[in-house]
Amino acid sequence: DTEVTQTPKHLVMGMTNKKSLKCEQHMGHRAMYWYKQKAKKPPELMFVYSYEKLSINESVPSRFSPECPNSSLLNLHLHALQPEDSALYLCASSPQNRDRAYEQYFGPGTRLTVT
Amino acid sequence: AQKVTQAQTEISVVEKEDVTLDCVYETRDTTYYLFWYKQPPSGELVFLIRRNSFDEQNEISGRYSWNFQKSTSSFNFTITASQVVDSAVYFCALKRPDSGYSTLTFGKGTMLLVSP
């Protein structure tokens, strides 16, 4: 099973709302990633979790708050977002090894609109 | 610093034509990893291939083939006899040299439109 699932598929939220994006994988991968992708642009890395600990934060504003409750789940909590945060949010996972690189498996994404 | 350049923003072909997507990379690492991903309109990035810098063999998988040339820092992707289902954005990517994570530096992508 090489599937990464994400919920919800679409989300519309106001600037004062609090919402969460969810990501799940059952491939035993110990590295998980959040990306943001604007239209006609490549994905931009936001966060990397390794063995359930936050390892990389690409200077993401604090209105985005990631959480990794266990090795299969990754959440992204959203609060007080701005309209410019509207984008496709992609989750990915990969095995982890210091000596080589592995491909990442991506979920289908959550298309977020902030009104 | 490393960089991935996909100079072709958009390519349009008619079904059954062959098409090559270009990728040029820059890195100071002697060992590095290159990737190609496909992103159809549905949004999910689909992994196509990983190539190590020490393995210069070209690869063929069905209608897809990849030409890795270290001398020109290129990793080009050819689709033979293109089909409408090949319509997507294709990203070339290079593993970032920042530890054991498979974090990627992406090119800007090439949108391929295959018409019937």
Short mmCIF file of C-alpha atoms in Angstrom, two decimals:
data_model
loop_
_atom_site.label_atom_id
_atom_site.label_comp_id
_atom_site.label_asym_id
_atom_site.label_seq_id
_atom_site.Cartn_x
_atom_site.Cartn_y
_atom_site.Cartn_z
CA ASP A 1 0.00 0.00 0.00
CA THR A 2 1.73 3.17 -1.22
CA GLU A 3 -1.11 5.49 -0.38
CA VAL A 4 -1.05 8.76 1.51
CA THR A 5 -4.50 10.05 2.35
CA GLN A 6 -5.47 13.62 3.11
CA THR A 7 -8.68 15.10 4.45
CA PRO A 8 -10.53 17.18 3.63
CA LYS A 9 -10.16 17.44 -0.14
CA HIS A 10 -11.47 20.99 -0.17
CA LEU A 11 -11.74 23.53 2.63
CA VAL A 12 -13.13 27.05 2.67
CA MET A 13 -12.48 29.02 5.83
CA GLY A 14 -12.78 32.56 7.05
CA MET A 15 -9.85 34.51 8.42
CA THR A 16 -11.04 34.05 12.01
CA ASN A 17 -11.67 30.32 11.78
CA LYS A 18 -9.61 27.48 13.20
CA LYS A 19 -9.37 24.33 11.12
CA SER A 20 -7.09 21.32 10.72
CA LEU A 21 -5.77 19.37 7.77
CA LYS A 22 -5.09 15.67 8.27
CA CYS A 23 -2.67 13.29 6.60
CA GLU A 24 -2.23 9.55 7.11
CA GLN A 25 0.14 6.91 5.79
CA HIS A 26 0.56 3.23 6.64
CA MET A 27 3.80 2.51 4.82
CA GLY A 28 5.92 2.66 7.97
CA HIS A 29 7.65 5.81 6.76
CA ARG A 30 9.34 7.79 9.51
CA ALA A 31 9.69 11.09 7.62
CA MET A 32 6.60 13.16 6.83
CA TYR A 33 6.34 16.50 5.05
CA TRP A 34 3.96 19.39 4.53
CA TYR A 35 4.15 21.42 1.33
CA LYS A 36 2.26 24.45 0.10
CA GLN A 37 1.67 24.83 -3.64
CA LYS A 38 0.33 27.93 -5.34
CA ALA A 39 -1.11 27.74 -8.85
CA LYS A 40 1.48 27.23 -11.59
CA LYS A 41 4.31 26.97 -9.05
CA PRO A 42 6.30 24.04 -7.66
CA PRO A 43 5.58 22.76 -4.17
CA GLU A 44 7.26 24.71 -1.36
CA LEU A 45 8.41 22.81 1.68
CA MET A 46 6.86 23.95 4.97
CA PHE A 47 7.73 21.33 7.60
CA VAL A 48 9.53 18.01 7.98
CA TYR A 49 8.86 15.54 10.76
CA SER A 50 11.32 12.79 11.51
CA TYR A 51 10.39 10.05 13.97
CA GLU A 52 7.47 12.22 15.10
CA LYS A 53 9.69 15.18 15.94
CA LEU A 54 9.71 18.46 14.05
CA SER A 55 13.04 18.56 12.22
CA ILE A 56 12.65 21.33 9.66
CA ASN A 57 10.50 24.45 9.79
CA GLU A 58 11.03 26.58 6.70
CA SER A 59 10.28 29.83 8.54
CA VAL A 60 6.56 29.23 8.27
CA PRO A 61 4.29 31.80 10.01
CA SER A 62 2.94 30.68 13.36
CA ARG A 63 -0.62 30.68 12.06
CA PHE A 64 0.35 27.27 10.67
CA SER A 65 0.95 24.77 13.45
CA PRO A 66 2.00 21.20 12.59
CA GLU A 67 1.52 18.19 14.80
CA CYS A 68 2.57 14.56 14.52
CA PRO A 69 0.52 12.53 17.05
CA ASN A 70 2.04 9.21 15.94
CA SER A 71 4.13 7.70 13.19
CA SER A 72 1.18 7.40 10.80
CA LEU A 73 -0.54 10.74 11.28
CA LEU A 74 0.36 14.33 10.48
CA ASN A 75 -1.86 17.32 11.14
CA LEU A 76 -1.64 20.94 10.13
CA HIS A 77 -3.60 23.29 12.39
CA LEU A 78 -4.70 26.54 10.80
CA HIS A 79 -5.65 29.72 12.64
CA ALA A 80 -6.15 33.33 11.57
CA LEU A 81 -5.11 32.67 8.00
CA GLN A 82 -4.86 35.30 5.30
CA PRO A 83 -6.35 35.16 1.79
CA GLU A 84 -2.82 34.72 0.39
CA ASP A 85 -2.63 31.40 2.25
CA SER A 86 -5.11 29.96 -0.22
CA ALA A 87 -3.28 27.12 -1.96
CA LEU A 88 -3.03 23.36 -2.39
CA TYR A 89 -1.53 21.79 0.73
CA LEU A 90 0.27 18.55 0.08
CA CYS A 91 1.41 15.94 2.54
CA ALA A 92 4.15 13.44 1.73
CA SER A 93 6.06 10.65 3.42
CA SER A 94 9.27 8.75 2.80
CA PRO A 95 11.57 6.26 4.44
CA GLN A 96 14.48 7.91 6.17
CA ASN A 97 18.15 7.12 5.90
CA ARG A 98 21.10 9.46 6.34
CA ASP A 99 23.07 7.79 3.58
CA ARG A 100 20.65 7.87 0.71
CA ALA A 101 17.57 9.57 -0.57
CA TYR A 102 14.21 8.01 -1.12
CA GLU A 103 11.28 9.11 -3.20
CA GLN A 104 8.46 10.81 -1.41
CA TYR A 105 4.92 9.58 -1.71
CA PHE A 106 2.41 12.39 -1.94
CA GLY A 107 -1.22 12.61 -0.95
CA PRO A 108 -3.85 14.17 -3.22
CA GLY A 109 -3.75 17.44 -1.32
CA THR A 110 -6.25 19.73 0.37
CA ARG A 111 -7.34 22.71 -1.69
CA LEU A 112 -7.71 25.55 0.79
CA THR A 113 -9.54 28.79 0.14
CA VAL A 114 -9.37 31.56 2.74
CA THR A 115 -12.13 34.17 2.45
CA ALA B 1 23.43 26.41 -3.35
CA GLN B 2 21.70 24.07 -5.71
CA LYS B 3 19.29 24.75 -8.50
CA VAL B 4 17.05 22.90 -10.93
CA THR B 5 16.13 24.54 -14.23
CA GLN B 6 13.28 23.43 -16.45
CA ALA B 7 13.45 25.94 -19.24
CA GLN B 8 10.31 24.73 -21.04
CA THR B 9 7.28 26.26 -19.36
CA GLU B 10 4.71 24.61 -21.58
CA ILE B 11 4.84 22.09 -24.42
CA SER B 12 1.94 21.15 -26.69
CA VAL B 13 2.01 18.03 -28.83
CA VAL B 14 -0.43 15.90 -30.73
CA GLU B 15 -1.05 12.35 -29.61
CA LYS B 16 1.58 9.82 -30.73
CA GLU B 17 4.32 12.41 -31.02
CA ASP B 18 7.49 11.91 -29.00
CA VAL B 19 8.34 14.67 -26.55
CA THR B 20 11.40 15.45 -24.43
CA LEU B 21 11.28 17.46 -21.23
CA ASP B 22 14.58 19.10 -20.30
CA CYS B 23 16.08 19.35 -16.82
CA VAL B 24 19.41 20.98 -15.97
CA TYR B 25 20.70 20.96 -12.41
CA GLU B 26 23.45 22.62 -10.37
CA THR B 27 24.93 21.15 -7.21
CA ARG B 28 28.26 21.14 -5.40
CA ASP B 29 27.68 17.66 -4.03
CA THR B 30 29.58 14.75 -5.53
CA THR B 31 26.82 12.35 -4.54
CA TYR B 32 23.33 13.51 -5.30
CA TYR B 33 19.89 12.25 -6.23
CA LEU B 34 17.55 13.40 -8.98
CA PHE B 35 13.84 12.76 -9.31
CA TRP B 36 11.01 13.24 -11.77
CA TYR B 37 7.41 13.69 -10.60
CA LYS B 38 4.17 13.98 -12.58
CA GLN B 39 1.31 16.17 -11.36
CA PRO B 40 -1.95 15.57 -13.28
CA PRO B 41 -4.83 18.05 -12.96
CA SER B 42 -6.11 16.11 -9.93
CA GLY B 43 -3.18 17.55 -7.96
CA GLU B 44 -1.35 14.54 -6.56
CA LEU B 45 2.35 14.32 -7.35
CA VAL B 46 3.24 10.90 -8.72
CA PHE B 47 6.80 9.64 -8.40
CA LEU B 48 8.31 8.54 -11.73
CA ILE B 49 12.01 7.90 -11.19
CA ARG B 50 14.96 8.39 -8.83
CA ARG B 51 18.53 8.50 -10.16
CA ASN B 52 21.77 8.44 -8.16
CA SER B 53 24.72 10.47 -9.37
CA PHE B 54 26.96 7.41 -9.44
CA ASP B 55 24.63 5.47 -11.72
CA GLU B 56 24.78 6.94 -15.20
CA GLN B 57 22.81 4.23 -16.95
CA ASN B 58 19.86 5.51 -18.87
CA GLU B 59 16.52 4.02 -17.95
CA ILE B 60 13.48 2.97 -19.91
CA SER B 61 10.09 2.17 -18.46
CA GLY B 62 7.47 1.47 -21.09
CA ARG B 63 6.97 4.68 -23.08
CA TYR B 64 9.12 6.67 -20.63
CA SER B 65 12.88 7.02 -20.83
CA TRP B 66 15.42 9.13 -19.02
CA ASN B 67 18.80 10.37 -20.24
CA PHE B 68 21.19 11.25 -17.41
CA GLN B 69 24.36 13.09 -18.50
CA LYS B 70 26.70 14.24 -15.73
CA SER B 71 28.95 16.01 -18.24
CA THR B 72 26.17 18.47 -19.06
CA SER B 73 24.36 18.26 -15.68
CA SER B 74 21.18 17.21 -17.40
CA PHE B 75 18.50 14.64 -16.65
CA ASN B 76 16.06 14.72 -19.54
CA PHE B 77 12.79 12.82 -19.78
CA THR B 78 11.32 11.50 -23.02
CA ILE B 79 7.80 10.23 -23.58
CA THR B 80 7.46 8.12 -26.71
CA ALA B 81 4.14 8.01 -28.55
CA SER B 82 2.50 10.47 -26.19
CA GLN B 83 -1.09 9.97 -25.06
CA VAL B 84 -3.75 12.36 -23.78
CA VAL B 85 -3.32 10.84 -20.30
CA ASP B 86 0.25 12.14 -20.29
CA SER B 87 -1.09 15.68 -20.02
CA ALA B 88 0.25 16.97 -16.70
CA VAL B 89 2.86 19.17 -15.12
CA TYR B 90 6.20 17.42 -14.79
CA PHE B 91 8.68 18.40 -12.12
CA CYS B 92 12.37 17.58 -12.01
CA ALA B 93 13.84 17.71 -8.50
CA LEU B 94 17.17 17.38 -6.70
CA LYS B 95 17.57 16.14 -3.14
CA ARG B 96 18.61 18.95 -0.84
CA PRO B 97 21.97 18.36 0.88
CA ASP B 98 20.62 19.10 4.36
CA SER B 99 20.70 15.80 6.20
CA GLY B 100 19.04 12.47 5.98
CA TYR B 101 15.66 13.76 4.90
CA SER B 102 14.54 13.40 1.33
CA THR B 103 13.70 17.09 1.04
CA LEU B 104 13.69 18.32 -2.52
CA THR B 105 14.61 21.35 -4.59
CA PHE B 106 12.04 21.42 -7.40
CA GLY B 107 12.32 22.94 -10.82
CA LYS B 108 9.48 25.23 -11.89
CA GLY B 109 7.83 22.45 -13.84
CA THR B 110 6.89 21.88 -17.47
CA MET B 111 3.24 21.68 -18.41
CA LEU B 112 2.68 19.08 -21.12
CA LEU B 113 -0.54 19.25 -23.14
CA VAL B 114 -1.25 16.29 -25.39
CA SER B 115 -4.18 16.80 -27.72
CA PRO B 116 -6.04 14.03 -29.56
#
